[in-house]
CSV table of C-alpha atoms and ligand atoms in Angstrom, one decimal:
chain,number,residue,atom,x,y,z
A,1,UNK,CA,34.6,118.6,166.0
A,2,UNK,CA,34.2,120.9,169.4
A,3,UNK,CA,35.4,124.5,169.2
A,4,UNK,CA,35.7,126.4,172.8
A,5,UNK,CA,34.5,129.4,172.4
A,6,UNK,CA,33.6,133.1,173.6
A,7,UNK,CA,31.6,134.5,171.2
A,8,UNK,CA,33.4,138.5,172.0
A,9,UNK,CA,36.8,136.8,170.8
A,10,UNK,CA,38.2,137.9,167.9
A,11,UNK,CA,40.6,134.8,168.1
A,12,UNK,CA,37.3,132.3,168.7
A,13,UNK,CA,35.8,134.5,165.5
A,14,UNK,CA,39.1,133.5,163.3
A,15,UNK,CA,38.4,130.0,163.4
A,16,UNK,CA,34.6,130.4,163.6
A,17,UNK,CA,35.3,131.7,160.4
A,18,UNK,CA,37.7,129.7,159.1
A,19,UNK,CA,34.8,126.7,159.4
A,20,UNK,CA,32.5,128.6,157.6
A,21,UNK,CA,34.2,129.6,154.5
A,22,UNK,CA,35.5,126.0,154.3
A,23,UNK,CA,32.1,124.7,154.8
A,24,UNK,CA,32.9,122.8,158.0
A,25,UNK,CA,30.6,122.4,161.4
A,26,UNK,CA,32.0,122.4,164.9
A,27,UNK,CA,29.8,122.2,168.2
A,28,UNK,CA,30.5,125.5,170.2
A,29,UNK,CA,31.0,125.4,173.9
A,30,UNK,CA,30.9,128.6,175.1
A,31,UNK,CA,33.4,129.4,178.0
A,32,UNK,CA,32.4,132.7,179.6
A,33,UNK,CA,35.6,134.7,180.1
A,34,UNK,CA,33.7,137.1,181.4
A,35,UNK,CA,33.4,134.4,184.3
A,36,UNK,CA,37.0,133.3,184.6
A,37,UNK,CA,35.7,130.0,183.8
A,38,UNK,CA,38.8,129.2,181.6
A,39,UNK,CA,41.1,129.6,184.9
A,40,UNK,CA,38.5,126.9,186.4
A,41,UNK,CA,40.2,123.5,187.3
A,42,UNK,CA,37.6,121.5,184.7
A,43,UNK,CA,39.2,123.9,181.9
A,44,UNK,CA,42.8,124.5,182.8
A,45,UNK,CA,42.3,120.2,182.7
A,46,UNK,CA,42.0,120.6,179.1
A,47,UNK,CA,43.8,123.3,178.0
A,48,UNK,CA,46.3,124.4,180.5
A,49,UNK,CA,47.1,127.4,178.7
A,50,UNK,CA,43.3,128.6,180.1
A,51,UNK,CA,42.4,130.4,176.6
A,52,UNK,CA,40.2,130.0,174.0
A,53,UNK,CA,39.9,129.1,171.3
A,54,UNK,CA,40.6,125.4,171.7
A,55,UNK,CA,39.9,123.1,169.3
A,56,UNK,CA,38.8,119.1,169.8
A,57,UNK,CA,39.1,117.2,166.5
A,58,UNK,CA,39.2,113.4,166.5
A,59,UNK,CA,40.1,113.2,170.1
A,60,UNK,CA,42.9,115.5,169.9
A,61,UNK,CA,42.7,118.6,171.5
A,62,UNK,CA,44.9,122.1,169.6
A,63,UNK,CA,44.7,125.6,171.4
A,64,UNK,CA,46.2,128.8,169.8
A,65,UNK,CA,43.7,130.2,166.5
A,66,UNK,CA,46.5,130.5,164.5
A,67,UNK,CA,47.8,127.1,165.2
A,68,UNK,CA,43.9,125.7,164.6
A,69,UNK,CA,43.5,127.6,161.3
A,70,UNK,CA,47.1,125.5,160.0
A,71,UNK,CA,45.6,122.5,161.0
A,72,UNK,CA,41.9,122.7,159.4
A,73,UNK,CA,43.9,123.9,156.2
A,74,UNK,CA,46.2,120.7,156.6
A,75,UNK,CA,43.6,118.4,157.2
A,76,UNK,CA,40.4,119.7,155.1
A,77,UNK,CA,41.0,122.9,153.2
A,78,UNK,CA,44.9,122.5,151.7
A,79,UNK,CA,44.0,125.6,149.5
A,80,UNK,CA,44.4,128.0,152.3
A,81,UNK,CA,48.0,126.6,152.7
A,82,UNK,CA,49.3,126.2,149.6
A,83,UNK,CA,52.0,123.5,149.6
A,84,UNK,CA,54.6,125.7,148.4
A,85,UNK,CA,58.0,126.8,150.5
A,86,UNK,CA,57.7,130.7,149.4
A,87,UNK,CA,54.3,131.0,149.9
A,88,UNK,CA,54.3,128.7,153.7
A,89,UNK,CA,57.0,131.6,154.3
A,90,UNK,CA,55.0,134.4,154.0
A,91,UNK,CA,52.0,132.7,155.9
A,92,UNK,CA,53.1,131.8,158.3
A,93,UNK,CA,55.3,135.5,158.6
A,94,UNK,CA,51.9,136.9,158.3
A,95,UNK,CA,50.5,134.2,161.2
A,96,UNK,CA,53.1,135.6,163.6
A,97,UNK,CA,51.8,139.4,162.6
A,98,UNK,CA,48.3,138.3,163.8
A,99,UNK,CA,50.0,136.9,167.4
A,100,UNK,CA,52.2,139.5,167.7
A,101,UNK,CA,51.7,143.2,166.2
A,102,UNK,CA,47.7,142.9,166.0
A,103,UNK,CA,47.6,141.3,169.5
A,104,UNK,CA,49.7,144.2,171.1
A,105,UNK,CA,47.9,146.9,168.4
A,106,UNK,CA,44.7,147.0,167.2
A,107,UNK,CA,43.4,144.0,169.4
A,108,UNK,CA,44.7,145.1,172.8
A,109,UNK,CA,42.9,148.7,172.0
A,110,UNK,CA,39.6,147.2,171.6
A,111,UNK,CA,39.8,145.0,174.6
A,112,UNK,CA,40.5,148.3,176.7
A,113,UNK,CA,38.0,150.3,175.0
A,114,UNK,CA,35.2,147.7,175.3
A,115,UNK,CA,36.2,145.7,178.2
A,116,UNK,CA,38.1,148.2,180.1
A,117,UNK,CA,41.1,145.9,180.3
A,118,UNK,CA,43.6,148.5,182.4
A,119,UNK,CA,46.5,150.0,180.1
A,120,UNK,CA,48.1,152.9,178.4
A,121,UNK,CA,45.1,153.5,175.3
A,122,UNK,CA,46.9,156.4,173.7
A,123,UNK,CA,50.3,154.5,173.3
A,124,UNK,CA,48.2,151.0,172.7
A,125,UNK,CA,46.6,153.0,169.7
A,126,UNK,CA,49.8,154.5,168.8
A,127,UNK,CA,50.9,151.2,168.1
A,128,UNK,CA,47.6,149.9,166.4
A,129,UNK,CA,48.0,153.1,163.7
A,130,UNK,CA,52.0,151.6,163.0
A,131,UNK,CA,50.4,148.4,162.4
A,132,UNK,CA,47.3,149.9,159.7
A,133,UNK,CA,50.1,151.7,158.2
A,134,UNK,CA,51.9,148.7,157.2
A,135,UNK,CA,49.1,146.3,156.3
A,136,UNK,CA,47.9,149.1,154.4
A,137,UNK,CA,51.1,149.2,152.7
A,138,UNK,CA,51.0,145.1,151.6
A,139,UNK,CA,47.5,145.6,150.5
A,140,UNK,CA,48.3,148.5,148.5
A,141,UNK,CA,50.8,146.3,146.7
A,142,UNK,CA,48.8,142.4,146.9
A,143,UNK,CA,45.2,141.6,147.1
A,144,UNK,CA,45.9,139.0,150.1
A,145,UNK,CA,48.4,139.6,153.0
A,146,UNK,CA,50.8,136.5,151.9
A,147,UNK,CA,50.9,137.4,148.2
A,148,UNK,CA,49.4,134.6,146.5
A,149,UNK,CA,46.6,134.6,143.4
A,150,UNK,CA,44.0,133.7,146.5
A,151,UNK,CA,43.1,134.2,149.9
A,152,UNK,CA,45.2,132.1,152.6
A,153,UNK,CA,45.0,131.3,156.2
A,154,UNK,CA,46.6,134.8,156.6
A,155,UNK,CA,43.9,136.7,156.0
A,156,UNK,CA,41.8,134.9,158.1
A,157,UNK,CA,44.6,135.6,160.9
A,158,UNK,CA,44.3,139.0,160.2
A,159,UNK,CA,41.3,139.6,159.1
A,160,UNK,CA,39.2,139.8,162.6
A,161,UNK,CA,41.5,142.9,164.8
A,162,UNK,CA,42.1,144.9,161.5
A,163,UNK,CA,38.1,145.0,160.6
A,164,UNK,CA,37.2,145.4,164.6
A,165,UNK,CA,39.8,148.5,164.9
A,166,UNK,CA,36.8,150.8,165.0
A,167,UNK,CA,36.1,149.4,168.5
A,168,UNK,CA,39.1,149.9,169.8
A,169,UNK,CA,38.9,153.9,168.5
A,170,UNK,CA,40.9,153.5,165.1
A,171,UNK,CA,39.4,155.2,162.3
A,172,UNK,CA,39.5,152.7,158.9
A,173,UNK,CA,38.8,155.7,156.7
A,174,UNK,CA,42.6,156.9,156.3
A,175,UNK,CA,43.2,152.9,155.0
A,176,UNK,CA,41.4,152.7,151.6
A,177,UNK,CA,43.2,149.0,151.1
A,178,UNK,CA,42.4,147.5,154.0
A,179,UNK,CA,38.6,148.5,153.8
A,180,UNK,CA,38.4,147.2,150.2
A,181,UNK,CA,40.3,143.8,151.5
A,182,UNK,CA,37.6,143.8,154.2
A,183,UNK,CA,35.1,143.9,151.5
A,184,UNK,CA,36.4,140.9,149.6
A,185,UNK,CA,36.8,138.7,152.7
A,186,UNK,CA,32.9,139.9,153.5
A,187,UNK,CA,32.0,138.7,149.8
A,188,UNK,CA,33.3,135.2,150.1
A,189,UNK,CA,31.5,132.6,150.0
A,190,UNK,CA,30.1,131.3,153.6
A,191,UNK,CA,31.6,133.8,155.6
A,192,UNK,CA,30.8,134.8,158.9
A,193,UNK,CA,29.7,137.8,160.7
A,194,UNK,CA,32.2,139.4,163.1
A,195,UNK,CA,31.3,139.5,166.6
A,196,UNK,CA,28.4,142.1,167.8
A,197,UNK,CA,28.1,143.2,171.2
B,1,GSH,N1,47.5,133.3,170.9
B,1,GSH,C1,46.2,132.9,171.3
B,1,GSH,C2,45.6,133.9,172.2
B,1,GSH,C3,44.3,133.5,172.8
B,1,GSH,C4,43.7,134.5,173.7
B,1,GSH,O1,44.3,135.6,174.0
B,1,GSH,N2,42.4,134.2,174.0
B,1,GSH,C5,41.7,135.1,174.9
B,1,GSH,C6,40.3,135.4,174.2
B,1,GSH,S1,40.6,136.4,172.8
B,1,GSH,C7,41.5,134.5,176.2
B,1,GSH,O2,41.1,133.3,176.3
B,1,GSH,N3,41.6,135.3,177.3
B,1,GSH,C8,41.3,134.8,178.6
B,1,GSH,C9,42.5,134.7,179.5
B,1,GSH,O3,43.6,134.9,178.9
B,1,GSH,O4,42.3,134.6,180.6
B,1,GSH,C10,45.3,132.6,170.1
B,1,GSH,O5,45.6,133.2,169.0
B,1,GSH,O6,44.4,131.8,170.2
């Protein structure tokens, strides 16, 4: 298995994760973004998108981290996607919160703060404090995002932009829940570090 990979990525650090608490290796190619070697022609060549992460497994190649984190479930950790319709529901409802809410919140502020990525920071972290509101809310409510007894690929989804909000000027102290869900993903077994600068 070959993940693509920029180490700064929150989305590379998902799946990064993903393999370690599942106990799984992957070689690491690094692509330097900071580069624009993912717009080069030998990269676009396999993933046209020009994004990491992208994932080779068995000859087959998968981009999007949310996409990779279904597939490692399917294939070697089924525990992290329980095979139940309710519960696929709500992951895969909380999947799309990772692409969607925490890419244009809490994820988009940190790229501008730390890599000066041009934007509107205020509104950006307007947006971000919407988004720790409601998270806070489900985890006020539910030890893990999609509601089950134990953690799912949801939380891995999630977990990177929502523990990284500090770098992108968000203040974790008004969102006890979140910190103390941040504290059980950080005690499970073969987890990861998050990206340092
Ligand atoms: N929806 C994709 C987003 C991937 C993405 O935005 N990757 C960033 C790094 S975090 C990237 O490759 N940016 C470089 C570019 O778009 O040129 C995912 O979840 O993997």
């Amino acid at each position: 298995m070959q993940l693509h990979d920029f180490p700064l990525s929150g989305n590379c650090y998902k799946v990064r994760l993903f393999l370690g608490l599942t106990g799984q290796r992957a070689e690491i190619i690094t692509v330097n973004l900071a580069a624009g070697e993912q717009k080069q022609p030998a990269f676009l060549a396999i993933n046209p998108r020009g994004q990491v992460p992208l994932l080779v497994d068995q000859g087959s190649r998968l981009a999007d981290s949310q996409a990779i984190l279904v597939y490692l479930a399917r294939r070697y950790a089924p525990q992290w996607l329980p095979d139940d319709a309710l519960q696929q529901g709500r992951i895969a409802s909380w999947l799309s919160y990772a692409a969607n809410e925490l890419h244009h919140g809490p994820a988009a502020a940190r790229v501008m703060k730390l890599f000066g990525r041009p934007g509107d920071l205020e509104a950006t972290q307007a947006k971000a404090r919407q988004v720790l509101a409601m998270v806070e809310l489900q985890l006020g409510r539910h030890a893990w995002l999609a509601e089950g007894e134990a953690p799912s690929v949801a939380d891995v989804a999630n977990y990177p932009y929502l523990a990284m909000a500090g770098e992108g000027g968000l203040d974790l102290t008004p969102y006890p829940h979140i910190r103390q869900w941040c504290d059980r993903i950080r005690a499970l077994p073969g987890y990861v570090e998050l990206p340092h600068l």
